[in-house]
């Protein structure tokens, strides 16, 4: 798996199950049978992955929403997306 870039398009894996439990969004990969909990910001990102979105576009939207530094957002988003990919929770198109 190559590194995710800003030019990549990402989308949720359609086979992933999601449920809110105790105020936290919990995802489950049916293929791996692992649970993955998301905090409120990561849950917001998950919601934005309902349809295909370029990583750069996602980061720009989050900067506008959270009034944060683009470099911090980009680093955090890339880290989260890498974790989601490794658990087969999202799909990446180069």
mmCIF file with all atom_site columns, C-alpha atoms in Angstrom:
data_model
loop_
_atom_site.group_PDB
_atom_site.id
_atom_site.type_symbol
_atom_site.label_atom_id
_atom_site.label_alt_id
_atom_site.label_comp_id
_atom_site.label_asym_id
_atom_site.label_entity_id
_atom_site.label_seq_id
_atom_site.pdbx_PDB_ins_code
_atom_site.Cartn_x
_atom_site.Cartn_y
_atom_site.Cartn_z
_atom_site.occupancy
_atom_site.B_iso_or_equiv
_atom_site.pdbx_formal_charge
_atom_site.auth_seq_id
_atom_site.auth_comp_id
_atom_site.auth_asym_id
_atom_site.auth_atom_id
_atom_site.pdbx_PDB_model_num
ATOM 1  C CA . UNK A 1 1  ? 0.000   0.000  0.000  1.00 0.00 ? 1  UNK A CA 1
ATOM 2  C CA . UNK A 1 2  ? 1.463   3.315  -1.033 1.00 0.00 ? 2  UNK A CA 1
ATOM 3  C CA . UNK A 1 3  ? 1.232   6.418  1.110  1.00 0.00 ? 3  UNK A CA 1
ATOM 4  C CA . UNK A 1 4  ? -1.928  8.483  0.846  1.00 0.00 ? 4  UNK A CA 1
ATOM 5  C CA . UNK A 1 5  ? -1.431  11.813 -0.931 1.00 0.00 ? 5  UNK A CA 1
ATOM 6  C CA . UNK A 1 6  ? -3.484  14.977 -1.113 1.00 0.00 ? 6  UNK A CA 1
ATOM 7  C CA . UNK A 1 7  ? -4.443  14.047 -4.664 1.00 0.00 ? 7  UNK A CA 1
ATOM 8  C CA . UNK A 1 8  ? -5.927  10.701 -3.594 1.00 0.00 ? 8  UNK A CA 1
ATOM 9  C CA . UNK A 1 9  ? -9.663  10.189 -3.368 1.00 0.00 ? 9  UNK A CA 1
ATOM 10 C CA . UNK A 1 10 ? -10.990 8.403  -0.295 1.00 0.00 ? 10 UNK A CA 1
ATOM 11 C CA . UNK A 1 11 ? -14.353 6.849  0.539  1.00 0.00 ? 11 UNK A CA 1
ATOM 12 C CA . UNK A 1 12 ? -15.792 4.595  3.213  1.00 0.00 ? 12 UNK A CA 1
ATOM 13 C CA . UNK A 1 13 ? -15.597 0.857  2.671  1.00 0.00 ? 13 UNK A CA 1
ATOM 14 C CA . UNK A 1 14 ? -19.250 -0.057 2.055  1.00 0.00 ? 14 UNK A CA 1
ATOM 15 C CA . UNK A 1 15 ? -18.991 -3.242 4.130  1.00 0.00 ? 15 UNK A CA 1
ATOM 16 C CA . UNK A 1 16 ? -18.002 -1.410 7.336  1.00 0.00 ? 16 UNK A CA 1
ATOM 17 C CA . UNK A 1 17 ? -20.568 -1.338 10.113 1.00 0.00 ? 17 UNK A CA 1
ATOM 18 C CA . UNK A 1 18 ? -20.907 1.836  12.209 1.00 0.00 ? 18 UNK A CA 1
ATOM 19 C CA . UNK A 1 19 ? -22.813 2.516  15.423 1.00 0.00 ? 19 UNK A CA 1
ATOM 20 C CA . UNK A 1 20 ? -22.818 5.183  18.109 1.00 0.00 ? 20 UNK A CA 1
ATOM 21 C CA . UNK A 1 21 ? -22.037 3.689  21.502 1.00 0.00 ? 21 UNK A CA 1
ATOM 22 C CA . UNK A 1 22 ? -21.773 5.878  24.581 1.00 0.00 ? 22 UNK A CA 1
ATOM 23 C CA . UNK A 1 23 ? -21.386 9.038  22.510 1.00 0.00 ? 23 UNK A CA 1
ATOM 24 C CA . UNK A 1 24 ? -18.537 7.582  20.436 1.00 0.00 ? 24 UNK A CA 1
ATOM 25 C CA . UNK A 1 25 ? -18.787 6.325  16.871 1.00 0.00 ? 25 UNK A CA 1
ATOM 26 C CA . UNK A 1 26 ? -17.549 2.745  16.645 1.00 0.00 ? 26 UNK A CA 1
ATOM 27 C CA . UNK A 1 27 ? -16.652 1.119  13.316 1.00 0.00 ? 27 UNK A CA 1
ATOM 28 C CA . UNK A 1 28 ? -16.284 -2.566 12.634 1.00 0.00 ? 28 UNK A CA 1
ATOM 29 C CA . UNK A 1 29 ? -14.507 -4.119 9.699  1.00 0.00 ? 29 UNK A CA 1
ATOM 30 C CA . UNK A 1 30 ? -16.470 -7.209 8.737  1.00 0.00 ? 30 UNK A CA 1
ATOM 31 C CA . UNK A 1 31 ? -13.435 -8.655 6.953  1.00 0.00 ? 31 UNK A CA 1
ATOM 32 C CA . UNK A 1 32 ? -11.128 -8.261 9.970  1.00 0.00 ? 32 UNK A CA 1
ATOM 33 C CA . UNK A 1 33 ? -13.685 -8.378 12.824 1.00 0.00 ? 33 UNK A CA 1
ATOM 34 C CA . UNK A 1 34 ? -11.979 -5.493 14.627 1.00 0.00 ? 34 UNK A CA 1
ATOM 35 C CA . UNK A 1 35 ? -13.633 -2.521 16.300 1.00 0.00 ? 35 UNK A CA 1
ATOM 36 C CA . UNK A 1 36 ? -12.286 1.015  15.888 1.00 0.00 ? 36 UNK A CA 1
ATOM 37 C CA . UNK A 1 37 ? -13.561 3.940  18.009 1.00 0.00 ? 37 UNK A CA 1
ATOM 38 C CA . UNK A 1 38 ? -13.641 7.501  16.677 1.00 0.00 ? 38 UNK A CA 1
ATOM 39 C CA . UNK A 1 39 ? -13.626 10.741 18.666 1.00 0.00 ? 39 UNK A CA 1
ATOM 40 C CA . UNK A 1 40 ? -15.871 13.635 17.625 1.00 0.00 ? 40 UNK A CA 1
ATOM 41 C CA . UNK A 1 41 ? -13.488 15.101 15.020 1.00 0.00 ? 41 UNK A CA 1
ATOM 42 C CA . UNK A 1 42 ? -12.696 11.684 13.532 1.00 0.00 ? 42 UNK A CA 1
ATOM 43 C CA . UNK A 1 43 ? -16.455 10.995 13.454 1.00 0.00 ? 43 UNK A CA 1
ATOM 44 C CA . UNK A 1 44 ? -16.924 14.229 11.505 1.00 0.00 ? 44 UNK A CA 1
ATOM 45 C CA . UNK A 1 45 ? -14.282 13.065 9.027  1.00 0.00 ? 45 UNK A CA 1
ATOM 46 C CA . UNK A 1 46 ? -16.018 9.668  8.762  1.00 0.00 ? 46 UNK A CA 1
ATOM 47 C CA . UNK A 1 47 ? -19.298 11.430 7.898  1.00 0.00 ? 47 UNK A CA 1
ATOM 48 C CA . UNK A 1 48 ? -17.511 13.385 5.154  1.00 0.00 ? 48 UNK A CA 1
ATOM 49 C CA . UNK A 1 49 ? -16.280 10.098 3.645  1.00 0.00 ? 49 UNK A CA 1
ATOM 50 C CA . UNK A 1 50 ? -19.833 8.977  2.797  1.00 0.00 ? 50 UNK A CA 1
ATOM 51 C CA . UNK A 1 51 ? -19.076 9.952  -0.801 1.00 0.00 ? 51 UNK A CA 1
ATOM 52 C CA . UNK A 1 52 ? -15.709 10.095 -2.581 1.00 0.00 ? 52 UNK A CA 1
ATOM 53 C CA . UNK A 1 53 ? -13.606 13.108 -1.591 1.00 0.00 ? 53 UNK A CA 1
ATOM 54 C CA . UNK A 1 54 ? -10.063 14.231 -2.422 1.00 0.00 ? 54 UNK A CA 1
ATOM 55 C CA . UNK A 1 55 ? -7.829  14.362 0.635  1.00 0.00 ? 55 UNK A CA 1
ATOM 56 C CA . UNK A 1 56 ? -6.829  17.987 -0.093 1.00 0.00 ? 56 UNK A CA 1
ATOM 57 C CA . UNK A 1 57 ? -10.501 18.977 -0.359 1.00 0.00 ? 57 UNK A CA 1
ATOM 58 C CA . UNK A 1 58 ? -11.266 17.206 2.918  1.00 0.00 ? 58 UNK A CA 1
ATOM 59 C CA . UNK A 1 59 ? -8.404  19.016 4.672  1.00 0.00 ? 59 UNK A CA 1
ATOM 60 C CA . UNK A 1 60 ? -9.503  22.412 3.330  1.00 0.00 ? 60 UNK A CA 1
ATOM 61 C CA . UNK A 1 61 ? -13.072 21.812 4.552  1.00 0.00 ? 61 UNK A CA 1
ATOM 62 C CA . UNK A 1 62 ? -11.784 20.870 8.006  1.00 0.00 ? 62 UNK A CA 1
ATOM 63 C CA . UNK A 1 63 ? -9.612  24.007 8.172  1.00 0.00 ? 63 UNK A CA 1
ATOM 64 C CA . UNK A 1 64 ? -12.704 26.113 7.474  1.00 0.00 ? 64 UNK A CA 1
ATOM 65 C CA . UNK A 1 65 ? -14.818 24.162 9.986  1.00 0.00 ? 65 UNK A CA 1
ATOM 66 C CA . UNK A 1 66 ? -12.328 24.059 12.856 1.00 0.00 ? 66 UNK A CA 1
ATOM 67 C CA . UNK A 1 67 ? -10.289 27.231 12.144 1.00 0.00 ? 67 UNK A CA 1
ATOM 68 C CA . UNK A 1 68 ? -7.037  25.319 12.517 1.00 0.00 ? 68 UNK A CA 1
ATOM 69 C CA . UNK A 1 69 ? -3.639  25.386 10.816 1.00 0.00 ? 69 UNK A CA 1
ATOM 70 C CA . UNK A 1 70 ? -3.635  23.533 7.486  1.00 0.00 ? 70 UNK A CA 1
ATOM 71 C CA . UNK A 1 71 ? -0.385  21.697 8.272  1.00 0.00 ? 71 UNK A CA 1
ATOM 72 C CA . UNK A 1 72 ? -1.740  20.384 11.586 1.00 0.00 ? 72 UNK A CA 1
ATOM 73 C CA . UNK A 1 73 ? -5.002  19.333 9.941  1.00 0.00 ? 73 UNK A CA 1
ATOM 74 C CA . UNK A 1 74 ? -3.199  17.643 7.047  1.00 0.00 ? 74 UNK A CA 1
ATOM 75 C CA . UNK A 1 75 ? -0.886  15.707 9.384  1.00 0.00 ? 75 UNK A CA 1
ATOM 76 C CA . UNK A 1 76 ? -3.772  14.562 11.603 1.00 0.00 ? 76 UNK A CA 1
ATOM 77 C CA . UNK A 1 77 ? -5.964  13.629 8.628  1.00 0.00 ? 77 UNK A CA 1
ATOM 78 C CA . UNK A 1 78 ? -3.175  11.640 6.964  1.00 0.00 ? 78 UNK A CA 1
ATOM 79 C CA . UNK A 1 79 ? -2.524  9.781  10.222 1.00 0.00 ? 79 UNK A CA 1
ATOM 80 C CA . UNK A 1 80 ? -6.220  8.934  10.652 1.00 0.00 ? 80 UNK A CA 1
ATOM 81 C CA . UNK A 1 81 ? -6.680  7.915  7.017  1.00 0.00 ? 81 UNK A CA 1
ATOM 82 C CA . UNK A 1 82 ? -3.617  5.661  7.205  1.00 0.00 ? 82 UNK A CA 1
ATOM 83 C CA . UNK A 1 83 ? -5.094  3.909  10.242 1.00 0.00 ? 83 UNK A CA 1
ATOM 84 C CA . UNK A 1 84 ? -8.466  3.538  8.522  1.00 0.00 ? 84 UNK A CA 1
ATOM 85 C CA . UNK A 1 85 ? -6.824  2.096  5.400  1.00 0.00 ? 85 UNK A CA 1
ATOM 86 C CA . UNK A 1 86 ? -4.760  -0.385 7.417  1.00 0.00 ? 86 UNK A CA 1
ATOM 87 C CA . UNK A 1 87 ? -7.965  -1.643 9.028  1.00 0.00 ? 87 UNK A CA 1
ATOM 88 C CA . UNK A 1 88 ? -9.767  -1.780 5.650  1.00 0.00 ? 88 UNK A CA 1
ATOM 89 C CA . UNK A 1 89 ? -12.319 0.796  6.817  1.00 0.00 ? 89 UNK A CA 1
ATOM 90 C CA . UNK A 1 90 ? -11.817 3.119  3.826  1.00 0.00 ? 90 UNK A CA 1
ATOM 91 C CA . UNK A 1 91 ? -10.776 2.735  0.215  1.00 0.00 ? 91 UNK A CA 1
ATOM 92 C CA . UNK A 1 92 ? -8.202  4.922  -1.539 1.00 0.00 ? 92 UNK A CA 1
ATOM 93 C CA . UNK A 1 93 ? -8.080  5.773  -5.222 1.00 0.00 ? 93 UNK A CA 1
ATOM 94 C CA . UNK A 1 94 ? -4.790  7.290  -6.403 1.00 0.00 ? 94 UNK A CA 1
#
